[in-house]
Amino acid sequence: MLKIATVCGAGVGSSMMLKVFAEQILEHESVDADVTASDISSLDPAAYDAIITASAFADLIDSKATRIIRMDNMLDKTYLREQLIHVISETAGRNEG
């Protein structure tokens, strides 16, 4: 199962919106995933296959621990879908190899 975190400052605003968008996209793609909304201070990047967040928060996350999807436009679901498809492909490749 794919593990994804959506992150913002408090874990209740933009991270919740991104969580809903990600869940809608993953459901449409028939991908089994656990999507969690989190605040930046309690996030463990290594616990997730990908993190979705604004660029301002992305700069505070260890990018070596996981893949980070930077959302400069939080409403751009087309970009989010493209990035999630890429993560799905990468994860499937790791599991097969």
CSV table of C-alpha atoms in Angstrom, one decimal:
chain,number,residue,atom,x,y,z
A,1,MET,CA,0.0,0.0,0.0
A,2,LEU,CA,1.3,3.4,-1.0
A,3,LYS,CA,1.8,5.8,2.0
A,4,ILE,CA,1.4,9.5,1.4
A,5,ALA,CA,1.4,12.5,3.7
A,6,THR,CA,0.0,15.9,2.9
A,7,VAL,CA,1.6,18.6,5.0
A,8,CYS,CA,1.0,22.2,6.1
A,9,GLY,CA,1.7,24.3,9.1
A,10,ALA,CA,-1.1,23.0,11.4
A,11,GLY,CA,-2.2,19.8,9.5
A,12,VAL,CA,-5.8,21.0,9.3
A,13,GLY,CA,-6.0,23.5,6.4
A,14,SER,CA,-4.2,23.1,3.0
A,15,SER,CA,-3.0,19.6,4.0
A,16,MET,CA,-6.7,18.5,4.4
A,17,MET,CA,-7.5,19.9,1.0
A,18,LEU,CA,-4.5,18.2,-0.6
A,19,LYS,CA,-5.5,15.0,1.2
A,20,VAL,CA,-9.0,15.0,-0.4
A,21,PHE,CA,-7.6,15.8,-3.9
A,22,ALA,CA,-5.0,13.0,-3.6
A,23,GLU,CA,-7.6,10.5,-2.4
A,24,GLN,CA,-9.9,11.4,-5.3
A,25,ILE,CA,-7.0,10.9,-7.8
A,26,LEU,CA,-5.8,7.7,-6.3
A,27,GLU,CA,-9.3,6.3,-6.1
A,28,HIS,CA,-9.8,7.2,-9.8
A,29,GLU,CA,-6.6,5.4,-10.6
A,30,SER,CA,-7.6,2.4,-8.5
A,31,VAL,CA,-4.5,2.7,-6.3
A,32,ASP,CA,-4.6,1.4,-2.8
A,33,ALA,CA,-3.1,4.1,-0.6
A,34,ASP,CA,-3.1,5.5,2.9
A,35,VAL,CA,-3.2,9.4,2.7
A,36,THR,CA,-2.6,11.2,6.0
A,37,ALA,CA,-2.8,15.0,6.7
A,38,SER,CA,0.0,16.2,9.0
A,39,ASP,CA,1.5,19.3,10.4
A,40,ILE,CA,5.1,20.0,9.5
A,41,SER,CA,6.5,19.7,13.1
A,42,SER,CA,5.3,16.1,13.7
A,43,LEU,CA,6.1,14.7,10.2
A,44,ASP,CA,8.5,11.8,9.8
A,45,PRO,CA,9.4,11.9,6.1
A,46,ALA,CA,11.0,8.5,6.1
A,47,ALA,CA,7.6,6.9,7.0
A,48,TYR,CA,6.0,7.9,3.6
A,49,ASP,CA,6.5,7.0,0.0
A,50,ALA,CA,5.7,10.6,-0.9
A,51,ILE,CA,4.9,13.9,0.7
A,52,ILE,CA,2.6,16.6,-0.9
A,53,THR,CA,3.1,20.1,0.3
A,54,ALA,CA,3.6,23.8,-0.6
A,55,SER,CA,7.1,24.8,-1.6
A,56,ALA,CA,7.6,26.8,1.6
A,57,PHE,CA,7.2,23.7,3.7
A,58,ALA,CA,9.0,21.4,1.2
A,59,ASP,CA,12.2,23.4,1.9
A,60,LEU,CA,12.0,22.3,5.5
A,61,ILE,CA,11.6,18.5,4.8
A,62,ASP,CA,14.6,16.1,4.3
A,63,SER,CA,14.3,15.5,0.5
A,64,LYS,CA,16.6,12.5,0.8
A,65,ALA,CA,14.1,10.6,3.0
A,66,THR,CA,11.2,10.5,0.5
A,67,ARG,CA,9.9,12.0,-2.7
A,68,ILE,CA,8.4,15.5,-2.2
A,69,ILE,CA,5.6,16.8,-4.5
A,70,ARG,CA,5.8,20.6,-4.3
A,71,MET,CA,2.5,22.3,-4.9
A,72,ASP,CA,2.9,26.0,-5.9
A,73,ASN,CA,-0.8,26.1,-7.0
A,74,MET,CA,-2.8,24.1,-4.4
A,75,LEU,CA,-5.7,23.8,-6.8
A,76,ASP,CA,-3.8,22.3,-9.8
A,77,LYS,CA,-5.2,18.8,-9.7
A,78,THR,CA,-3.8,18.1,-13.1
A,79,TYR,CA,-0.2,18.7,-11.9
A,80,LEU,CA,-0.9,16.7,-8.7
A,81,ARG,CA,-2.3,13.8,-10.8
A,82,GLU,CA,0.8,13.8,-13.0
A,83,GLN,CA,3.1,13.7,-9.9
A,84,LEU,CA,1.1,11.0,-8.2
A,85,ILE,CA,1.2,8.8,-11.3
A,86,HIS,CA,5.0,9.3,-11.3
A,87,VAL,CA,5.2,8.2,-7.7
A,88,ILE,CA,3.0,5.2,-8.4
A,89,SER,CA,5.3,4.1,-11.3
A,90,GLU,CA,8.4,4.6,-9.2
A,91,THR,CA,7.0,2.6,-6.3
A,92,ALA,CA,5.8,-0.2,-8.5
A,93,GLY,CA,9.3,-0.4,-10.0
A,94,ARG,CA,10.9,-0.7,-6.6
A,95,ASN,CA,8.5,-3.4,-5.6
A,96,GLU,CA,9.2,-5.4,-8.8
A,97,GLY,CA,13.0,-5.1,-8.7
